[in-house]
mmCIF file with all atom_site columns, C-alpha atoms in Angstrom:
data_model
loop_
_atom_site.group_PDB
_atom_site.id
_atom_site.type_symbol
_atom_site.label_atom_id
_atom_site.label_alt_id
_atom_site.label_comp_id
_atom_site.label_asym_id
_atom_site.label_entity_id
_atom_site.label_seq_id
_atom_site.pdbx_PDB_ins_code
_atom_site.Cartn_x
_atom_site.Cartn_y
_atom_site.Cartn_z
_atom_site.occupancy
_atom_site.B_iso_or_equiv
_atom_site.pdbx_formal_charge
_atom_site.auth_seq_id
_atom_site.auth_comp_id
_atom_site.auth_asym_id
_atom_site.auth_atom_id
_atom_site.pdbx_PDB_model_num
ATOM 1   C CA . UNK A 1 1   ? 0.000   0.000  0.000   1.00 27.00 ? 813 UNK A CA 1
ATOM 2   C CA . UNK A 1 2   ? 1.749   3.361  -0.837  1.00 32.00 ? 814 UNK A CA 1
ATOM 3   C CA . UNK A 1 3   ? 1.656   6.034  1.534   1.00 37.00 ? 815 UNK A CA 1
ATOM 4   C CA . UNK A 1 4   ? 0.938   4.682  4.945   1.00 40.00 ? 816 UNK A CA 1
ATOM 5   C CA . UNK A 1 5   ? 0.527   7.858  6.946   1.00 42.00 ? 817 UNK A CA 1
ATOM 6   C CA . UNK A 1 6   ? 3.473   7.702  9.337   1.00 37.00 ? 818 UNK A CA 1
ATOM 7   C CA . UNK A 1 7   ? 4.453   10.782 10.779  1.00 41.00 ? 819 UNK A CA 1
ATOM 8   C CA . UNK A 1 8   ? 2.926   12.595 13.482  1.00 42.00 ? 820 UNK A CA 1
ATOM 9   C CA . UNK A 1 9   ? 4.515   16.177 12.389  1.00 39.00 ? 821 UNK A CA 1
ATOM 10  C CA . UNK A 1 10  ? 2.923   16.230 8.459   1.00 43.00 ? 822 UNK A CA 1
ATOM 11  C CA . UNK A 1 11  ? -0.625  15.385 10.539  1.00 40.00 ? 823 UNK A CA 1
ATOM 12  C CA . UNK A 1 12  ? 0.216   18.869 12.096  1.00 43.00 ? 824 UNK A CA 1
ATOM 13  C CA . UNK A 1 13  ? 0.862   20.766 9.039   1.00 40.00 ? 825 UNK A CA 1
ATOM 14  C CA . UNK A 1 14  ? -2.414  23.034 7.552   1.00 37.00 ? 826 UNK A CA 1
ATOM 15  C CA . UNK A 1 15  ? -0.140  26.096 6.385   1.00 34.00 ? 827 UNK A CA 1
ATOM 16  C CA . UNK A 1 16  ? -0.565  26.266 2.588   1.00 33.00 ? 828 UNK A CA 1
ATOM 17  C CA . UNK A 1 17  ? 3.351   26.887 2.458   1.00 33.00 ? 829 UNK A CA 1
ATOM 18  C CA . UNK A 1 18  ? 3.904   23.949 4.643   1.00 39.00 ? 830 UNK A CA 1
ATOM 19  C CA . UNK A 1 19  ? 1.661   21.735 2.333   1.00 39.00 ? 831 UNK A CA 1
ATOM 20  C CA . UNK A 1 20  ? 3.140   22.812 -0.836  1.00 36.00 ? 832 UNK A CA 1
ATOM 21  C CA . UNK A 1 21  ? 6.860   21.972 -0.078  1.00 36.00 ? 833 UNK A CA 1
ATOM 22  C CA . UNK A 1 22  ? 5.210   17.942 0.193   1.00 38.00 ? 834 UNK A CA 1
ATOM 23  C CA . UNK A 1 23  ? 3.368   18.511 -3.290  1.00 38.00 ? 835 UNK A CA 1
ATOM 24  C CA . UNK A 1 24  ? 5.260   15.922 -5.698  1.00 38.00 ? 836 UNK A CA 1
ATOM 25  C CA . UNK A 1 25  ? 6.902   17.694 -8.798  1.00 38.00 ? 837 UNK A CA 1
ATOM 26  C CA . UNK A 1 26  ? 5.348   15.288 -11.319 1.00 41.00 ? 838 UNK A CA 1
ATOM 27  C CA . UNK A 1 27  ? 1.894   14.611 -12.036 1.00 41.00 ? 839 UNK A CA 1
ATOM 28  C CA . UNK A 1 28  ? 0.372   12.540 -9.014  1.00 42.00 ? 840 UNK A CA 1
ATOM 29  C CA . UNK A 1 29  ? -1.383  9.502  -9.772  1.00 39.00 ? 841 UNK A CA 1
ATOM 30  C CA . UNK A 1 30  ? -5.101  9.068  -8.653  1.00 40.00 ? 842 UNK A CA 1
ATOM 31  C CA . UNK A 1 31  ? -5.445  9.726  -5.274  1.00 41.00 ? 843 UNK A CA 1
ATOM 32  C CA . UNK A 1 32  ? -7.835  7.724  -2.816  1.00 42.00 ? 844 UNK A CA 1
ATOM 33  C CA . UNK A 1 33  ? -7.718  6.916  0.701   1.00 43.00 ? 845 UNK A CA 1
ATOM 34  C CA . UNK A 1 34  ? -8.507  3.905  2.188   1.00 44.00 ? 846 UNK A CA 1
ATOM 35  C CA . UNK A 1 35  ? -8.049  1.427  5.255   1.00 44.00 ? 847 UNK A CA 1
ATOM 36  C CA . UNK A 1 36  ? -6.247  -0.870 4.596   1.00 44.00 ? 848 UNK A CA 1
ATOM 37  C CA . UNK A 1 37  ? -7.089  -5.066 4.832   1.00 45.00 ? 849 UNK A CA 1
ATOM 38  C CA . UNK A 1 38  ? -6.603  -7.068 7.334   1.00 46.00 ? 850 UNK A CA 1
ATOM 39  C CA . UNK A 1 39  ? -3.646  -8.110 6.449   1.00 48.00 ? 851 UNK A CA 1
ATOM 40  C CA . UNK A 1 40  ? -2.091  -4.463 7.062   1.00 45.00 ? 852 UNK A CA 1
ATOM 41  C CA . UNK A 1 41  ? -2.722  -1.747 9.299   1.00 46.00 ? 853 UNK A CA 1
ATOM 42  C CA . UNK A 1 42  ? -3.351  2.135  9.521   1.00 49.00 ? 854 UNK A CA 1
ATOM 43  C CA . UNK A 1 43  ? -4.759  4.584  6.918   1.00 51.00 ? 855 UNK A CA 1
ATOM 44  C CA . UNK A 1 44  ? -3.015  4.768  3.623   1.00 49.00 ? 856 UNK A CA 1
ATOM 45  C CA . UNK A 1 45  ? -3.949  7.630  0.935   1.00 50.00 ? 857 UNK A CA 1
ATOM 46  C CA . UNK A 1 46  ? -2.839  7.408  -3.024  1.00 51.00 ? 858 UNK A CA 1
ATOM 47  C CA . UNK A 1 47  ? 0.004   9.458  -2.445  1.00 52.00 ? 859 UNK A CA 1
ATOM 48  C CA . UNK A 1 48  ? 2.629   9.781  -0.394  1.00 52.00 ? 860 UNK A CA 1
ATOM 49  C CA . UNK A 1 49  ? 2.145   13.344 -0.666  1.00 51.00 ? 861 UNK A CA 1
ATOM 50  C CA . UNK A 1 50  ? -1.590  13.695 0.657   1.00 62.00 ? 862 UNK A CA 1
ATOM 51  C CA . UNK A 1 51  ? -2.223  14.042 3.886   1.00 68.00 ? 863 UNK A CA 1
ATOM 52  C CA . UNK A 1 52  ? -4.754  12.062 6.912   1.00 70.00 ? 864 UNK A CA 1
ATOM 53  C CA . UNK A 1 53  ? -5.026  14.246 9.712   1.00 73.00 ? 865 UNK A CA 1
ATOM 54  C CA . UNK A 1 54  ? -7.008  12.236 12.524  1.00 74.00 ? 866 UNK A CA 1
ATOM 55  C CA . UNK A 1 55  ? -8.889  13.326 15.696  1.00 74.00 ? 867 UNK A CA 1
ATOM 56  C CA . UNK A 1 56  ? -6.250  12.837 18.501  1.00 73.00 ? 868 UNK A CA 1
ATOM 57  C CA . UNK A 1 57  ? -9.165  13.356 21.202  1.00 78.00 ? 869 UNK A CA 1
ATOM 58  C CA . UNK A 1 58  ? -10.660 9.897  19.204  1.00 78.00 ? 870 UNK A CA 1
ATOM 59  C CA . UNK A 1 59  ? -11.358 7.012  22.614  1.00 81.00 ? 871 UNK A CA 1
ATOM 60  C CA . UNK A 1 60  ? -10.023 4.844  19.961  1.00 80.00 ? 872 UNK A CA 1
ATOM 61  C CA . UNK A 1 61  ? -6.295  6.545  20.266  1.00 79.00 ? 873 UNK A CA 1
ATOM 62  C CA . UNK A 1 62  ? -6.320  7.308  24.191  1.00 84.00 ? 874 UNK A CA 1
ATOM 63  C CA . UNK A 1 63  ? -3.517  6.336  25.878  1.00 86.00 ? 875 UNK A CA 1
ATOM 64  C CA . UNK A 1 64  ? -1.764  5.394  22.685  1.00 82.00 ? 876 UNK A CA 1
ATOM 65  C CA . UNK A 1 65  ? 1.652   6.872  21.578  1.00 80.00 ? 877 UNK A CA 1
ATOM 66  C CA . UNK A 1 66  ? 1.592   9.184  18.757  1.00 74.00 ? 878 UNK A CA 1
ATOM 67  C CA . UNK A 1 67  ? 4.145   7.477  16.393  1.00 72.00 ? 879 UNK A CA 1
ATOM 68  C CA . UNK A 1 68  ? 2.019   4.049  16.852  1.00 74.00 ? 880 UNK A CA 1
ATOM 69  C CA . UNK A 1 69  ? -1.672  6.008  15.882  1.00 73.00 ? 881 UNK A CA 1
ATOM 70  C CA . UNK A 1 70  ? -1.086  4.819  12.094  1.00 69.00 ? 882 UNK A CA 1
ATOM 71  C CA . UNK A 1 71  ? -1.796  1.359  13.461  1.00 72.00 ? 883 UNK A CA 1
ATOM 72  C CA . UNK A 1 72  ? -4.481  1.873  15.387  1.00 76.00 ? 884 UNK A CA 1
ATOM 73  C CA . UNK A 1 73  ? -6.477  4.776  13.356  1.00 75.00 ? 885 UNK A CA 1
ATOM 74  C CA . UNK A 1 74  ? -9.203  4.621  10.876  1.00 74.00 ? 886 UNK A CA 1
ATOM 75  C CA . UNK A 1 75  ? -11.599 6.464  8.668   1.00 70.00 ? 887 UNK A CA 1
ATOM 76  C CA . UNK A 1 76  ? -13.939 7.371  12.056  1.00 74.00 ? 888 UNK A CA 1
ATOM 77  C CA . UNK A 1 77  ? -10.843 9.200  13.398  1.00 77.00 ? 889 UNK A CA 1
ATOM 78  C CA . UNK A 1 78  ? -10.242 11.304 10.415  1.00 74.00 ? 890 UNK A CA 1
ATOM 79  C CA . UNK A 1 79  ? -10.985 15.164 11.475  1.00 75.00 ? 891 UNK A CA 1
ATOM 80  C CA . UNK A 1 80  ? -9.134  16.423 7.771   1.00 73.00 ? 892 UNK A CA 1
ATOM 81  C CA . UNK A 1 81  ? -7.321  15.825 4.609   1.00 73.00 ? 893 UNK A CA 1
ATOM 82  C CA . UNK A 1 82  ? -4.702  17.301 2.723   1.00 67.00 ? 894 UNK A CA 1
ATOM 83  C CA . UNK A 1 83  ? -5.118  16.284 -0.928  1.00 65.00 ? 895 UNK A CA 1
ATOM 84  C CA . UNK A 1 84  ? -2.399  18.138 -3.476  1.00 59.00 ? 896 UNK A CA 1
ATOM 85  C CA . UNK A 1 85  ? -2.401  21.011 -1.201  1.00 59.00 ? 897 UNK A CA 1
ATOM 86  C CA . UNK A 1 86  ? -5.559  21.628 -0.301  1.00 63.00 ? 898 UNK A CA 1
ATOM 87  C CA . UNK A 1 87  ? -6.558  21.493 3.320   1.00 64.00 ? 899 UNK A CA 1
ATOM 88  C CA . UNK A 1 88  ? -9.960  20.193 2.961   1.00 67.00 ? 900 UNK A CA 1
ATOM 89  C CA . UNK A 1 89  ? -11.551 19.423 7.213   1.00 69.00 ? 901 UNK A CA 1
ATOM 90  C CA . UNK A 1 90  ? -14.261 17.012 7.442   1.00 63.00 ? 902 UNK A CA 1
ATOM 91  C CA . UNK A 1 91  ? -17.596 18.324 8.814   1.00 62.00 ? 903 UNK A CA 1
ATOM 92  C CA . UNK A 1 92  ? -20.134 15.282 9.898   1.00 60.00 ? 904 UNK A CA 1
ATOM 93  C CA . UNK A 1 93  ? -21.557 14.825 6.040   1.00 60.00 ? 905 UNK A CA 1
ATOM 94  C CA . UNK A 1 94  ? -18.044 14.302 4.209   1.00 59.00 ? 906 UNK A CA 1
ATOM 95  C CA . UNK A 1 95  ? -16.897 12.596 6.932   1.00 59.00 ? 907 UNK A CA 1
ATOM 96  C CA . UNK A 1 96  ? -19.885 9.955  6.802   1.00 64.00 ? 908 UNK A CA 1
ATOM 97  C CA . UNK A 1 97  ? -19.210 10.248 2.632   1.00 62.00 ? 909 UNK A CA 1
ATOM 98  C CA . UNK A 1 98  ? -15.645 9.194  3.005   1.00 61.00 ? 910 UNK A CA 1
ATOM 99  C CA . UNK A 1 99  ? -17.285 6.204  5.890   1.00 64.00 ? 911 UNK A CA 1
ATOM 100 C CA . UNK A 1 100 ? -19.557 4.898  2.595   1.00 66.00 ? 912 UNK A CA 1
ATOM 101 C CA . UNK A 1 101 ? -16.627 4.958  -0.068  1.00 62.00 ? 913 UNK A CA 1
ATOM 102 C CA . UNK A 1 102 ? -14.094 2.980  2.819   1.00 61.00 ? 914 UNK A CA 1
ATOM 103 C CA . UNK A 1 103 ? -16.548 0.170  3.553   1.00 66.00 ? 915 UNK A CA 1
ATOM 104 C CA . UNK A 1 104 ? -17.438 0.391  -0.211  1.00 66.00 ? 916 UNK A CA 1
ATOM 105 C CA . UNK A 1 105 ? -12.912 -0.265 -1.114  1.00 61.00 ? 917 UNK A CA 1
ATOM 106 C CA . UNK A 1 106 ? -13.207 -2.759 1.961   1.00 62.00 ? 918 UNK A CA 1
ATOM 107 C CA . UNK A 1 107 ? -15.674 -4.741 0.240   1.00 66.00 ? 919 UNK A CA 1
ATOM 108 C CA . UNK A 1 108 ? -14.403 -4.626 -3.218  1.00 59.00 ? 920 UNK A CA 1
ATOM 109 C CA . UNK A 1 109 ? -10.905 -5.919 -1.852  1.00 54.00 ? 921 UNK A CA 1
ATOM 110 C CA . UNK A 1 110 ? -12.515 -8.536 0.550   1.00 53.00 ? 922 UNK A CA 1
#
């Protein structure tokens, strides 16, 4: 799976000039993000580029260190993405959007 989210600082980043240094110089392929299958863990996006920032006040990530949320994450704790530089944050309709199109790639790859 290419780009597994992995580092706690890019989650922090929502300054446009912060998010444009990541942009990749050639043309991105199609982005999607996704959690991955069982047989792998965290949240993954089409690019290494793009960005899952998740809800650290989530119950699911309490008590867990930052460098290990990754692992333990998924789609419910996602408060905001950055796709090629845009910040885009979640309110409760895309959020439940994004819920329908993961269970939709979960069942496709199942």
């Amino acid at each position: 799976t290419r780009g597994v989210i992995g580092c706690e600082a890019l989650w922090k980043i929502g300054t446009r000039n912060g998010v444009e240094s990541l942009r990749p110089a050639a043309e991105p392929l199609p982005r999607q993000t996704s959690t991955p299958g069982p047989g792998s863990a965290g949240l993954a996006a089409g690019d290494p580029a793009d960005i899952v920032v998740v809800e650290p006040s989530s119950a699911r990530l309490a008590g867990v260190d930052p460098t290990c949320w990754p692992l333990v994450a998924t789609a419910n704790d996602v408060a905001a993405t950055i796709v090629a530089g845009e910040w885009n944050r979640l309110d409760a309709a895309v959020a439940e959007d994004l819920r329908h199109v993961l269970d939709e790639l979960r069942c496709r790859d199942s």
